[in-house]
Short mmCIF file of C-alpha atoms and ligand atoms in Angstrom, two decimals:
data_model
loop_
_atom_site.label_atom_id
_atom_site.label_comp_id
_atom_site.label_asym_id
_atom_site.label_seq_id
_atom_site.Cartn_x
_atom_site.Cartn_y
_atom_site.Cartn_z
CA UNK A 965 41.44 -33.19 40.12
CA UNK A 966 45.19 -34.35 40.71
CA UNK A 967 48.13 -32.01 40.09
CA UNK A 968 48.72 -33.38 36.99
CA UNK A 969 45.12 -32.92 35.18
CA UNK A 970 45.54 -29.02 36.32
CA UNK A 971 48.60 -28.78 34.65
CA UNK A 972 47.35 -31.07 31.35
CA UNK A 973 44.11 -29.08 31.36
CA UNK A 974 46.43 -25.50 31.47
CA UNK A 975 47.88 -27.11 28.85
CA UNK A 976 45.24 -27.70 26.88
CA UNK A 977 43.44 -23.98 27.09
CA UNK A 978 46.99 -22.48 26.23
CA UNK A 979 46.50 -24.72 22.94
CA UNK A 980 42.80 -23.56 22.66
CA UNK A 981 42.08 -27.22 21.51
CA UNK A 982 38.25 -26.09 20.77
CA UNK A 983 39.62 -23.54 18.56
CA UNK A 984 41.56 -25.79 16.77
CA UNK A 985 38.98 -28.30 16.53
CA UNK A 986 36.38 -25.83 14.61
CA UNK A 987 39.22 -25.79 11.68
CA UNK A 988 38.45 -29.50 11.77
CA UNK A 989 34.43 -29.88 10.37
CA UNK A 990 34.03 -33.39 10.38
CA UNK A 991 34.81 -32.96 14.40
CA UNK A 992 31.12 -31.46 15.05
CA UNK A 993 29.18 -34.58 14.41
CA UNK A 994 27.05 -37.00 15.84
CA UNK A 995 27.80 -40.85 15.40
CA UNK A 996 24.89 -43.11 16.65
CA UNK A 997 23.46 -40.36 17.88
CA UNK A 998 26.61 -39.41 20.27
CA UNK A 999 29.12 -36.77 19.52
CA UNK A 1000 32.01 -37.85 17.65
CA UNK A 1001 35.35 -39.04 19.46
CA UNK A 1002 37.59 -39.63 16.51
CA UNK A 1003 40.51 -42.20 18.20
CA UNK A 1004 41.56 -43.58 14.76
CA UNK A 1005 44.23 -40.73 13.79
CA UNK A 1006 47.06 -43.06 13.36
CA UNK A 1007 44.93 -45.09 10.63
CA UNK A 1008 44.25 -42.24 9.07
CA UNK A 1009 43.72 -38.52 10.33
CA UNK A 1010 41.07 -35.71 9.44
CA UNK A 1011 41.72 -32.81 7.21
CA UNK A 1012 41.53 -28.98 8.52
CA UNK A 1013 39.51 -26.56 6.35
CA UNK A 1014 42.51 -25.22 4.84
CA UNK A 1015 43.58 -28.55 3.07
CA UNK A 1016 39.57 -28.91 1.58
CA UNK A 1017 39.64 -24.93 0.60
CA UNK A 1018 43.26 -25.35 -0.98
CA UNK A 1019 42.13 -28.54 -3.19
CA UNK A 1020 38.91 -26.87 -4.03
CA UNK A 1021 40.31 -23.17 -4.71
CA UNK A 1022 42.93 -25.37 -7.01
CA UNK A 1023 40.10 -27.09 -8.98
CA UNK A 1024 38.42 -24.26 -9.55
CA UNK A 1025 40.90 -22.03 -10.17
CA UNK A 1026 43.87 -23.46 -11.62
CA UNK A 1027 43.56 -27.36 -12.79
CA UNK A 1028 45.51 -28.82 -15.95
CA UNK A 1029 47.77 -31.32 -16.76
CA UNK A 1030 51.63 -30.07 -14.78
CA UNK A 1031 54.78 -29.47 -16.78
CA UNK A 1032 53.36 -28.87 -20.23
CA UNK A 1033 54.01 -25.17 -20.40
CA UNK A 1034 51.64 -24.78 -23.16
CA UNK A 1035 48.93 -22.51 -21.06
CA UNK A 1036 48.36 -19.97 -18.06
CA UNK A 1037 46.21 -22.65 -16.05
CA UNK A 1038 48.99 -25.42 -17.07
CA UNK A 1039 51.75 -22.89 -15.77
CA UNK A 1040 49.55 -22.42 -12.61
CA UNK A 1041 48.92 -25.78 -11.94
CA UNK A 1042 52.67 -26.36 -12.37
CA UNK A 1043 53.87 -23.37 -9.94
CA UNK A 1044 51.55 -24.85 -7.04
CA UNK A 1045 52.24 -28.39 -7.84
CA UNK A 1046 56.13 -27.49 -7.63
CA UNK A 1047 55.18 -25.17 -4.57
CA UNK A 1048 54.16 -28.24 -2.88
CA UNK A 1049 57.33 -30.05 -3.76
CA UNK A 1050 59.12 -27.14 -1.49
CA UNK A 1051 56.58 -27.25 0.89
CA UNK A 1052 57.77 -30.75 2.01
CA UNK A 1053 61.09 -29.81 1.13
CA UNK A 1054 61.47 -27.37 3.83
CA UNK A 1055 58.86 -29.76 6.11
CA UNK A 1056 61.92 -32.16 6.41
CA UNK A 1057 64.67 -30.08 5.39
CA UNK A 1058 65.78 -31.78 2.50
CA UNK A 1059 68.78 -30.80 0.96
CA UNK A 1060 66.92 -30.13 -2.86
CA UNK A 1061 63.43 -30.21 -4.17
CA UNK A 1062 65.52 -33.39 -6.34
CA UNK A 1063 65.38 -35.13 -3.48
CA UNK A 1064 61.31 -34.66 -2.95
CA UNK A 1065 59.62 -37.52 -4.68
CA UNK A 1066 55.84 -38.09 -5.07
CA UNK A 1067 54.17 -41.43 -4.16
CA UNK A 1068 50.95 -42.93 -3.42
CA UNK A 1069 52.01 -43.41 -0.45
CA UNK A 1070 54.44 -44.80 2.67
CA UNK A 1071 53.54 -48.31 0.81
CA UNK A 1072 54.31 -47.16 -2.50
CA UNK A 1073 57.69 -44.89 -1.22
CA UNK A 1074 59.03 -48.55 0.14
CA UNK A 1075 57.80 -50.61 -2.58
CA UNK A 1076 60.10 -47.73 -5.17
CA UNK A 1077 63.30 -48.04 -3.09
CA UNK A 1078 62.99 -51.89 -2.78
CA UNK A 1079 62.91 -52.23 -6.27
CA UNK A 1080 65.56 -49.67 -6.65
CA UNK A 1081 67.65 -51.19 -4.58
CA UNK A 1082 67.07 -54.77 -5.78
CA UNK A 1083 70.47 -54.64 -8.47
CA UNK A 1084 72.50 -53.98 -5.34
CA UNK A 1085 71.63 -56.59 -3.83
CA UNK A 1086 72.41 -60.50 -4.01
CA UNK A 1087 72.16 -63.99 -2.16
CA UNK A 1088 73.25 -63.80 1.25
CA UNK A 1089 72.61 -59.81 1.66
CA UNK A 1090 70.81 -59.29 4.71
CA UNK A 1091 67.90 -56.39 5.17
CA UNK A 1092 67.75 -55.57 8.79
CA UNK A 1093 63.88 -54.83 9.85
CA UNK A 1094 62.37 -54.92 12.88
CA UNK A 1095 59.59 -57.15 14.53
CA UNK A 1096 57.55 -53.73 15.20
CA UNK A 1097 57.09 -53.25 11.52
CA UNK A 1098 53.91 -52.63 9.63
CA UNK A 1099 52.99 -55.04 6.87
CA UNK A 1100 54.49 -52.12 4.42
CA UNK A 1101 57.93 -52.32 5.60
CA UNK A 1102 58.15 -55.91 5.83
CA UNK A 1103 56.47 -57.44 2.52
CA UNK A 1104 58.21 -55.11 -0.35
CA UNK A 1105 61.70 -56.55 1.56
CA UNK A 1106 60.79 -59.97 1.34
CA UNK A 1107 59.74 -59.42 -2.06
CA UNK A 1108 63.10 -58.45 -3.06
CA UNK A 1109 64.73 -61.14 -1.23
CA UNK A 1110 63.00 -63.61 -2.81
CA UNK A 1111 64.20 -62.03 -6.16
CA UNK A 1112 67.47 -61.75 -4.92
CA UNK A 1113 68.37 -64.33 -2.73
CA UNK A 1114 69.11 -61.89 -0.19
CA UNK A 1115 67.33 -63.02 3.11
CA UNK A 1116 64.98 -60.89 5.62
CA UNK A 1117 66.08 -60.50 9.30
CA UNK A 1118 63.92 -58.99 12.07
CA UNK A 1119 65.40 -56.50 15.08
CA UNK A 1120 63.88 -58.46 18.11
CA UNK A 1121 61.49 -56.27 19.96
CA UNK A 1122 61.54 -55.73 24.20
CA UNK A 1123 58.56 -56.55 26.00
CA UNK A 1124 57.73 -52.39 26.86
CA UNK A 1125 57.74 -52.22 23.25
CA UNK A 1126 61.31 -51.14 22.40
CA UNK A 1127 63.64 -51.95 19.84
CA UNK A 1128 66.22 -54.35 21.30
CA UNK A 1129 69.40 -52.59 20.93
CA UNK A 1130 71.21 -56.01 21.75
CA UNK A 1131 69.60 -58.09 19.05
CA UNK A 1132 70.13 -54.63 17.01
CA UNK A 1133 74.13 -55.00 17.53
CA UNK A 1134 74.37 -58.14 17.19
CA UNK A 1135 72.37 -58.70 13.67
CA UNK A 1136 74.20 -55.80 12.14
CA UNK A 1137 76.92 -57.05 10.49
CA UNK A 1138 79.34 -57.16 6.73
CA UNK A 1139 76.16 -58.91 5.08
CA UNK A 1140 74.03 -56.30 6.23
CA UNK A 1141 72.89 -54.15 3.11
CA UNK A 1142 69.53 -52.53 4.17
CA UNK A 1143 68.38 -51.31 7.59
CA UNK A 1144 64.72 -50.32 7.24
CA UNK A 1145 63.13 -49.55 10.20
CA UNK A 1146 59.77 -47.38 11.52
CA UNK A 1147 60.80 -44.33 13.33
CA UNK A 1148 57.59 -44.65 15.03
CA UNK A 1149 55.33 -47.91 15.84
CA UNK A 1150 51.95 -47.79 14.33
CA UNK A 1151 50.98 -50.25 17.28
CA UNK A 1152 53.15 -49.33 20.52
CA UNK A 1153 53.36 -45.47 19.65
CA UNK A 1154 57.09 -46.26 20.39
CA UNK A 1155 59.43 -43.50 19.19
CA UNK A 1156 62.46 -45.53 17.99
CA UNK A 1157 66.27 -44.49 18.77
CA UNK A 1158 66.89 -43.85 14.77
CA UNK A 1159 69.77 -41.58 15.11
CA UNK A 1160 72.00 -43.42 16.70
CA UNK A 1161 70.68 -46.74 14.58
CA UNK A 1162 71.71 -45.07 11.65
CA UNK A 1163 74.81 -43.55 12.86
CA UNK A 1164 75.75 -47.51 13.32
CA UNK A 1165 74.47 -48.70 9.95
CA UNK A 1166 76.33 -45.72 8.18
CA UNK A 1167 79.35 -46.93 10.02
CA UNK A 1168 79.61 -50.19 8.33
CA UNK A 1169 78.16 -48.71 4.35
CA UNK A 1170 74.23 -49.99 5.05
CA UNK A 1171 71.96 -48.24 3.23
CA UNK A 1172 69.07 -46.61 5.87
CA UNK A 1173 65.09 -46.07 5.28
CA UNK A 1174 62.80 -44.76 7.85
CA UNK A 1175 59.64 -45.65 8.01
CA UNK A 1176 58.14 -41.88 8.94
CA UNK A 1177 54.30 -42.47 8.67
CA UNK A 1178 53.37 -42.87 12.38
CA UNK A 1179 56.04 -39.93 13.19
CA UNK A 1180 55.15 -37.18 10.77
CA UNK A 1181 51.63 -36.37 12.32
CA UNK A 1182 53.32 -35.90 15.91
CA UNK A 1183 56.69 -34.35 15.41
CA UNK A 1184 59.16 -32.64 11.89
CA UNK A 1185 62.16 -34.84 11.03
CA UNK A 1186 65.19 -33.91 9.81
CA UNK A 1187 66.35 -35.94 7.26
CA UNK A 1188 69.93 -34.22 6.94
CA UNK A 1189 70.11 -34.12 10.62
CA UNK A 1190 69.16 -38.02 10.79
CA UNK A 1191 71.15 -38.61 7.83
CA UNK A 1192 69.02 -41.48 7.23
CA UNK A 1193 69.18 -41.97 2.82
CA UNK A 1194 65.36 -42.57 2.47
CA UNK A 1195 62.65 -41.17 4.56
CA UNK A 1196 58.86 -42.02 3.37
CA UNK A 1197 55.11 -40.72 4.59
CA UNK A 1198 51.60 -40.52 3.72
CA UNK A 1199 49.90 -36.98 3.30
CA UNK A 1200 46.33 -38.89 4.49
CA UNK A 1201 47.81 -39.20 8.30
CA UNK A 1202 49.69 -35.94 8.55
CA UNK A 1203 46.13 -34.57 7.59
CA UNK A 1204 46.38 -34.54 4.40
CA UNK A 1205 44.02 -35.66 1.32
CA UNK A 1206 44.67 -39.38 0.39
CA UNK A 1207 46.44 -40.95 -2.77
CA UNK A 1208 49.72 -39.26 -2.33
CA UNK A 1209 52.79 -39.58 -0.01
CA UNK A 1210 56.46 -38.24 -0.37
CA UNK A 1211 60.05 -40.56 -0.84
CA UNK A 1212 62.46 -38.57 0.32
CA UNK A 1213 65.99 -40.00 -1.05
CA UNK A 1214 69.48 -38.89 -1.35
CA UNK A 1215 70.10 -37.86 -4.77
CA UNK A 1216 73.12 -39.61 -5.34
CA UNK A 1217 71.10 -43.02 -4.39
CA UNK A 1218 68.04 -42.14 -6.18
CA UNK A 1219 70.83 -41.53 -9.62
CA UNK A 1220 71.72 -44.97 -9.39
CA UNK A 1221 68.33 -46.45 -9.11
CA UNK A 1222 66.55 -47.57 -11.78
CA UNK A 1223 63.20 -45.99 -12.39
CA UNK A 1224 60.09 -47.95 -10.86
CA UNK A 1225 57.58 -47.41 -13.44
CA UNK A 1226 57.86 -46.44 -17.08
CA UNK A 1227 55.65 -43.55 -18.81
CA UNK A 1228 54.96 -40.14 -19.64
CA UNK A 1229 57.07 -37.61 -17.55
CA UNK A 1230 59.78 -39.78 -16.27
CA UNK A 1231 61.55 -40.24 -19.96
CA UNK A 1232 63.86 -37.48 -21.46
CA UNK A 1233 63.59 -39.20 -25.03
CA UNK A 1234 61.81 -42.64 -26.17
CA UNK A 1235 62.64 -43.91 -28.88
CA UNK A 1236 62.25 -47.77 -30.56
CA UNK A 1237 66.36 -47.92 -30.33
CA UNK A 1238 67.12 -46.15 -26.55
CA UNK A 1239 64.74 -44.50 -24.29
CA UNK A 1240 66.28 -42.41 -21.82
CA UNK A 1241 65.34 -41.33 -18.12
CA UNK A 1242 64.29 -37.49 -17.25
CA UNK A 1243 66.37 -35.84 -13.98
CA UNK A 1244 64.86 -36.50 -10.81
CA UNK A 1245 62.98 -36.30 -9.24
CA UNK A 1246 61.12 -36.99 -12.33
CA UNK A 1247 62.84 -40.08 -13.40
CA UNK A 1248 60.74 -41.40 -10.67
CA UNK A 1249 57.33 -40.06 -11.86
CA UNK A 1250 55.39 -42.16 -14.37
CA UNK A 1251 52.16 -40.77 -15.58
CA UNK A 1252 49.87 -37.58 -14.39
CA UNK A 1253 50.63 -36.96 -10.84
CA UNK A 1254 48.29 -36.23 -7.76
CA UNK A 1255 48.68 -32.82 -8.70
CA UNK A 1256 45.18 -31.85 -6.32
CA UNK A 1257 46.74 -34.24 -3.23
CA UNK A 1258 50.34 -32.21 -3.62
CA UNK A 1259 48.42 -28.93 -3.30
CA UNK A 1260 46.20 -30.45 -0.37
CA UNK A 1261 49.22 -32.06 1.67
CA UNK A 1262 51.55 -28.88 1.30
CA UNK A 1263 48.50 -26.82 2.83
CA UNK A 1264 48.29 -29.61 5.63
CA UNK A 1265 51.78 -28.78 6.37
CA UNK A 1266 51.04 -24.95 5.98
CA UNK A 1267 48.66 -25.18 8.42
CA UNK A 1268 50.66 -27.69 11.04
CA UNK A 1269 53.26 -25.29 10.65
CA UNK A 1270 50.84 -21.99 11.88
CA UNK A 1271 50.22 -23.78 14.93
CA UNK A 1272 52.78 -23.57 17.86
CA UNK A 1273 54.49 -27.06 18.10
CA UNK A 1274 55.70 -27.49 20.57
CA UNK A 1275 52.62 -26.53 22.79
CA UNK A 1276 50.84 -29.39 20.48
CA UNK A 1277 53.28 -31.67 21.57
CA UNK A 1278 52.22 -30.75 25.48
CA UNK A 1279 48.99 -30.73 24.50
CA UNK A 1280 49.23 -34.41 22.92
CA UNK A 1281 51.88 -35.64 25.82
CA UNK A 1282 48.81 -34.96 28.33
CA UNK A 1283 46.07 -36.78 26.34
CA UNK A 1284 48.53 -39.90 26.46
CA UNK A 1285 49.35 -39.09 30.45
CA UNK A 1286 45.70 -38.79 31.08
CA UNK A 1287 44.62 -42.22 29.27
CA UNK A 1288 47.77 -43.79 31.30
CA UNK A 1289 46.46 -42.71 34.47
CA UNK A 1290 42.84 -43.68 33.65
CA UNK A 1291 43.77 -47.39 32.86
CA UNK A 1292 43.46 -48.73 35.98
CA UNK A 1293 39.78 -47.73 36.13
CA UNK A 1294 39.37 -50.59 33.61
CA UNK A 1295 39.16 -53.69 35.62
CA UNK A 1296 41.48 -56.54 33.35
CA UNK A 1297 43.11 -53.61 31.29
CA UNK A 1298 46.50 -53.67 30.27
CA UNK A 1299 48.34 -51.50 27.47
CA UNK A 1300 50.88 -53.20 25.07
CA UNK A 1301 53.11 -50.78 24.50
CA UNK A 1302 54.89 -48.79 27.35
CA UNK A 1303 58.21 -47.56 26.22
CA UNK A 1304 60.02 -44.64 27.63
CA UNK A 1305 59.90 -42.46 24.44
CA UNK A 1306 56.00 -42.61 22.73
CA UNK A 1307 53.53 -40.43 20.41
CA UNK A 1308 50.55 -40.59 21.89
CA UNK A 1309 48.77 -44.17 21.00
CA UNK A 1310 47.86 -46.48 23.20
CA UNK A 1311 47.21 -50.16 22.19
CA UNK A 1312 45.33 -52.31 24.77
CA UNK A 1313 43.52 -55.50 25.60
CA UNK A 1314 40.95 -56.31 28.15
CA UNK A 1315 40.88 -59.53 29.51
CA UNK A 1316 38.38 -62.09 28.58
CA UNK A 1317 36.98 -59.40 25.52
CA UNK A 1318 38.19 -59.60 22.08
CA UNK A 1319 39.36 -56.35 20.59
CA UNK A 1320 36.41 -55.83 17.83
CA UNK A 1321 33.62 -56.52 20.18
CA UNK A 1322 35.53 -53.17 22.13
CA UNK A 1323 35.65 -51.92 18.76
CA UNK A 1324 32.10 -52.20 17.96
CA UNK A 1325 30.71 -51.36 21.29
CA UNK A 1326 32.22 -48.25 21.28
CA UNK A 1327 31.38 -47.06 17.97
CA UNK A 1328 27.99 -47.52 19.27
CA UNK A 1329 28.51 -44.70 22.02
CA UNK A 1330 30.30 -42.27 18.91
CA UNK A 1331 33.99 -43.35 19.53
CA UNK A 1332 36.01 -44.29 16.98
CA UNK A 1333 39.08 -46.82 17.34
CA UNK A 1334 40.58 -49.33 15.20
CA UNK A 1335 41.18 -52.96 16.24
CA UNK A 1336 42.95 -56.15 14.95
CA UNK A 1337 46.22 -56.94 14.12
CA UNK A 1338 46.98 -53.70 12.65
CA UNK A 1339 48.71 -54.96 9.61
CA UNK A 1340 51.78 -55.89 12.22
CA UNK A 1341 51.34 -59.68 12.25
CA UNK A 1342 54.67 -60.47 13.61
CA UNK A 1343 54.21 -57.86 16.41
CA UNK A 1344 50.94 -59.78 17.31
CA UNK A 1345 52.60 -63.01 17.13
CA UNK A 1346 55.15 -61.73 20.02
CA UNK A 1347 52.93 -60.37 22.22
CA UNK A 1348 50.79 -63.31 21.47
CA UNK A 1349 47.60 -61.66 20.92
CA UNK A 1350 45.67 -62.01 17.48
CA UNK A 1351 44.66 -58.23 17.65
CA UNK A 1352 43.99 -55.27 20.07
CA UNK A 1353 42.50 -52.34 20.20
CA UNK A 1354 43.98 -48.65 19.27
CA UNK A 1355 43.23 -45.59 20.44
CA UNK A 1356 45.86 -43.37 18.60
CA UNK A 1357 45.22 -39.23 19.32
CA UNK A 1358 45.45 -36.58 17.36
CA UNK A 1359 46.36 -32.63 18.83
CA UNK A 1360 42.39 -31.80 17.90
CA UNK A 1361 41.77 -34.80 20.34
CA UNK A 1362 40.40 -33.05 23.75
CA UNK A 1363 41.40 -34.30 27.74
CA UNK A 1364 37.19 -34.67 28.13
CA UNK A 1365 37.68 -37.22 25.15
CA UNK A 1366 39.98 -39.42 26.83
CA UNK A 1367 37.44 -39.38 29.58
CA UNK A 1368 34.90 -40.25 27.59
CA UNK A 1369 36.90 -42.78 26.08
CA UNK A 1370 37.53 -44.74 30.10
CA UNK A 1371 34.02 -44.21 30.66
CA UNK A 1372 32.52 -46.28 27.73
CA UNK A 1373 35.66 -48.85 28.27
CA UNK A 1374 34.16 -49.18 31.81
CA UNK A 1375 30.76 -49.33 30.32
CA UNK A 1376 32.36 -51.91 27.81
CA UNK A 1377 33.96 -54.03 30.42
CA UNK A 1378 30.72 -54.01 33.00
CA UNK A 1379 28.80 -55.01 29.87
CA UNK A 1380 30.81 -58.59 29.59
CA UNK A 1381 31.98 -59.32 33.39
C1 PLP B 2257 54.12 -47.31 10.27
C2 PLP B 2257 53.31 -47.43 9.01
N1 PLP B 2257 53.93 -47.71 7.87
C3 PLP B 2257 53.26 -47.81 6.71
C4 PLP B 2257 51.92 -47.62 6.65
C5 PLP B 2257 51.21 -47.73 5.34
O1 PLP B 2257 50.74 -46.48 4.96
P1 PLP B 2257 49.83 -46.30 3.66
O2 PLP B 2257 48.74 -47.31 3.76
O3 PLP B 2257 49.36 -44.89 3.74
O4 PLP B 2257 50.73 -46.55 2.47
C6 PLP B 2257 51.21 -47.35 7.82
C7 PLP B 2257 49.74 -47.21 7.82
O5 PLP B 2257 49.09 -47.46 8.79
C8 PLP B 2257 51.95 -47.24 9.03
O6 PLP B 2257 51.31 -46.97 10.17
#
């Protein structure tokens, strides 16, 4: 063992990783008759017993319908569904609970601001993305342009994986309405230089979303500190239940923006001759909410916020150093993806193997990683590759899992030299 796997292991047993991994049931199983190595976190992440008690205690003990005030298990329901709401609240210091904003998820949260952003915007507008983007924070944009007239324009992307802070400069500009950018790359893991992005937009009036579902599960924003005017995540990869995710939005934007959906809740009066909107963050509410999800998620983020945080970001820094150092044990492996600042995910190809034959070949020896394009076409298209494969690691993830991991890639790559 080198210096650094003593120090990554030390940092693992001050984590107690096995500990943590017994809150985790779905850990303890066999796949194909091999333990399971779950590598898929950034697709979507596994849920801690205290998010399956919380949504179970809450169906059991306190489900109705939220906000009717007519009964004791509709006022429960209510106080923990409104709980939740502060739960996030505080998770990315929000200014107000008004600002908190239930969604399906990160697709949904982008989808709503597109739309609510759509009367500001006209032909010749420009909506800065980036060429890292997933499919979620490209498609709603070009949706709007195309209702609009406004027009779609892509950040260039560096080889290592990082946001061209040239191309950046010199596409931000008077037209420039919308910068909507990921603050972390599904793909490349890369941890993008948001701050100071959005100090720039702010500079010149453009209105800023972040893209937080790759950055949530790894590190807490702060939205007032970024000063970014939409944030957006799913509960599923921050461990979470599906079918719900959070807008976060300034209130003074969200005022101005038309509602997305029209319903029950989000109305203050209907009526044949007006209908009027309810106060957010209603207004942006339609319908019977995941009212279960909202009491799973804030749970999730109860029990992300007992653990010690920063010694889970060691932890996770030294699965990613460990899978680094292991690459070259991979004849004809190469990782896309190496900028300075990353969670820990690690995109790769192999030469002369395509990425789901890894895929597949793995999951037949228990591990579990996703492959393809990773709805990020355009990112594909740069690097010139139709897909690869993704091991993305979670802090339950263990340093004899990445080992296991090089070992079966070896395996893997023997199989087809
Ligand atoms: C960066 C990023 N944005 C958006 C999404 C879409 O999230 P969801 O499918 O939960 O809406 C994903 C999912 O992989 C993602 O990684």
């Amino acid at each position: 063992m080198n210096d650094l796997s003593v120090a990554n292991t030390t940092i693992q047993k001050a984590f107690d990783v096995e500990a943590i991994r017994r809150d985790f049931p779905i850990l303890s199983q066999q796949v194909n008759g091999k333990p399971l190595v779950y590598l898929d976190n950034g697709a979507s992440a596994q849920k801690p017993l205290a998010v399956l008690d919380a949504m179970d205690r809450y169906y059991r003990e306190m489900h109705s319908n939220v906000h009717r005030g007519a009964h004791t298990l509709g006022d429960r329901a209510t106080t923990a569904f409104e709980g939740a709401r502060e739960t996030v609240r505080s998770f990315l210091n929000a200014g107000s609970t008004q600002e908190v904003i239930w969604t399906k998820g990160t697709t949904e949260a982008i989808n709503l601001v597109a739309n609510g952003l759509a009367p500001k915007l006209k032909a010749g507008d420009e909506i800065l993305v980036s060429h890292m983007e997933h499919h979620a924070n490209i498609v709603p944009w070009q949706m709007i342009a195309e209702r609009t007239g406004a027009k779609v324009v892509p950040i260039q992307v560096t080889p290592a994986g990082e946001l061209d802070q040239d191309s950046f400069n010199s596409l931000l500009n008077d037209r420039t309405r919308v910068l909507a950018v990921a603050h972390v790359s599904n793909v490349l893991g890369t941890i993008n230089p948001v701050a100071e992005m959005i100090a720039q937009a702010k500079a010149r009036g453009v209105i800023t979303l972040l893209d937080g579902a790759q950055a949530v599960p790894h590190f807490q924003p702060d939205v007032q500190a970024l000063d970014c005017d939409f944030y957006v995540f799913s509960s599923h990869k921050l461990f979470g239940p599906t079918g719900i995710g959070v807008l976060y939005g300034k209130a003074a934007l969200l005022e101005e923006m038309p509602p997305y959906q029209g319903g029950g809740e989000m109305i203050e009066r209907v009526s044949f001759e007006r209908t009027t909107w309810n106060v957010l963050p209603y207004k942006f509410e339609a319908g019977t909410p995941a009212i279960a999800e909202a009491v799973g998620l804030a749970a999730a983020i109860d029990y992300l916020s007992s653990l010690d945080r920063a010694a889970m970001e060691a932890a996770e820094n030294a699965l990613l150093e460990r899978a680094n150092q292991l690459v070259e044990t991979v004849p004809g492996m190469s990782v896309i993806g190496t900028a300075k600042q990353k969670v820990p995910v690690m995109s790769f190809k192999i030469d002369g193997l395509h990425p789901s034959d890894i895929g597949t070949l793995l999951d037949q020896q228990g591990i579990a990683i996703r492959t393809g394009h990773h709805c990020a076409m355009p990112l594909m298209d740069f690097y010139g590759v139709p897909g690869t494969a993704r091991a993305s690691f979670a802090f339950y993830n263990t340093l004899d899992e990445v080992e296991q991991l090089f070992t079966a890639l070896q395996k893997v790559q023997r199989l087809f030299a």
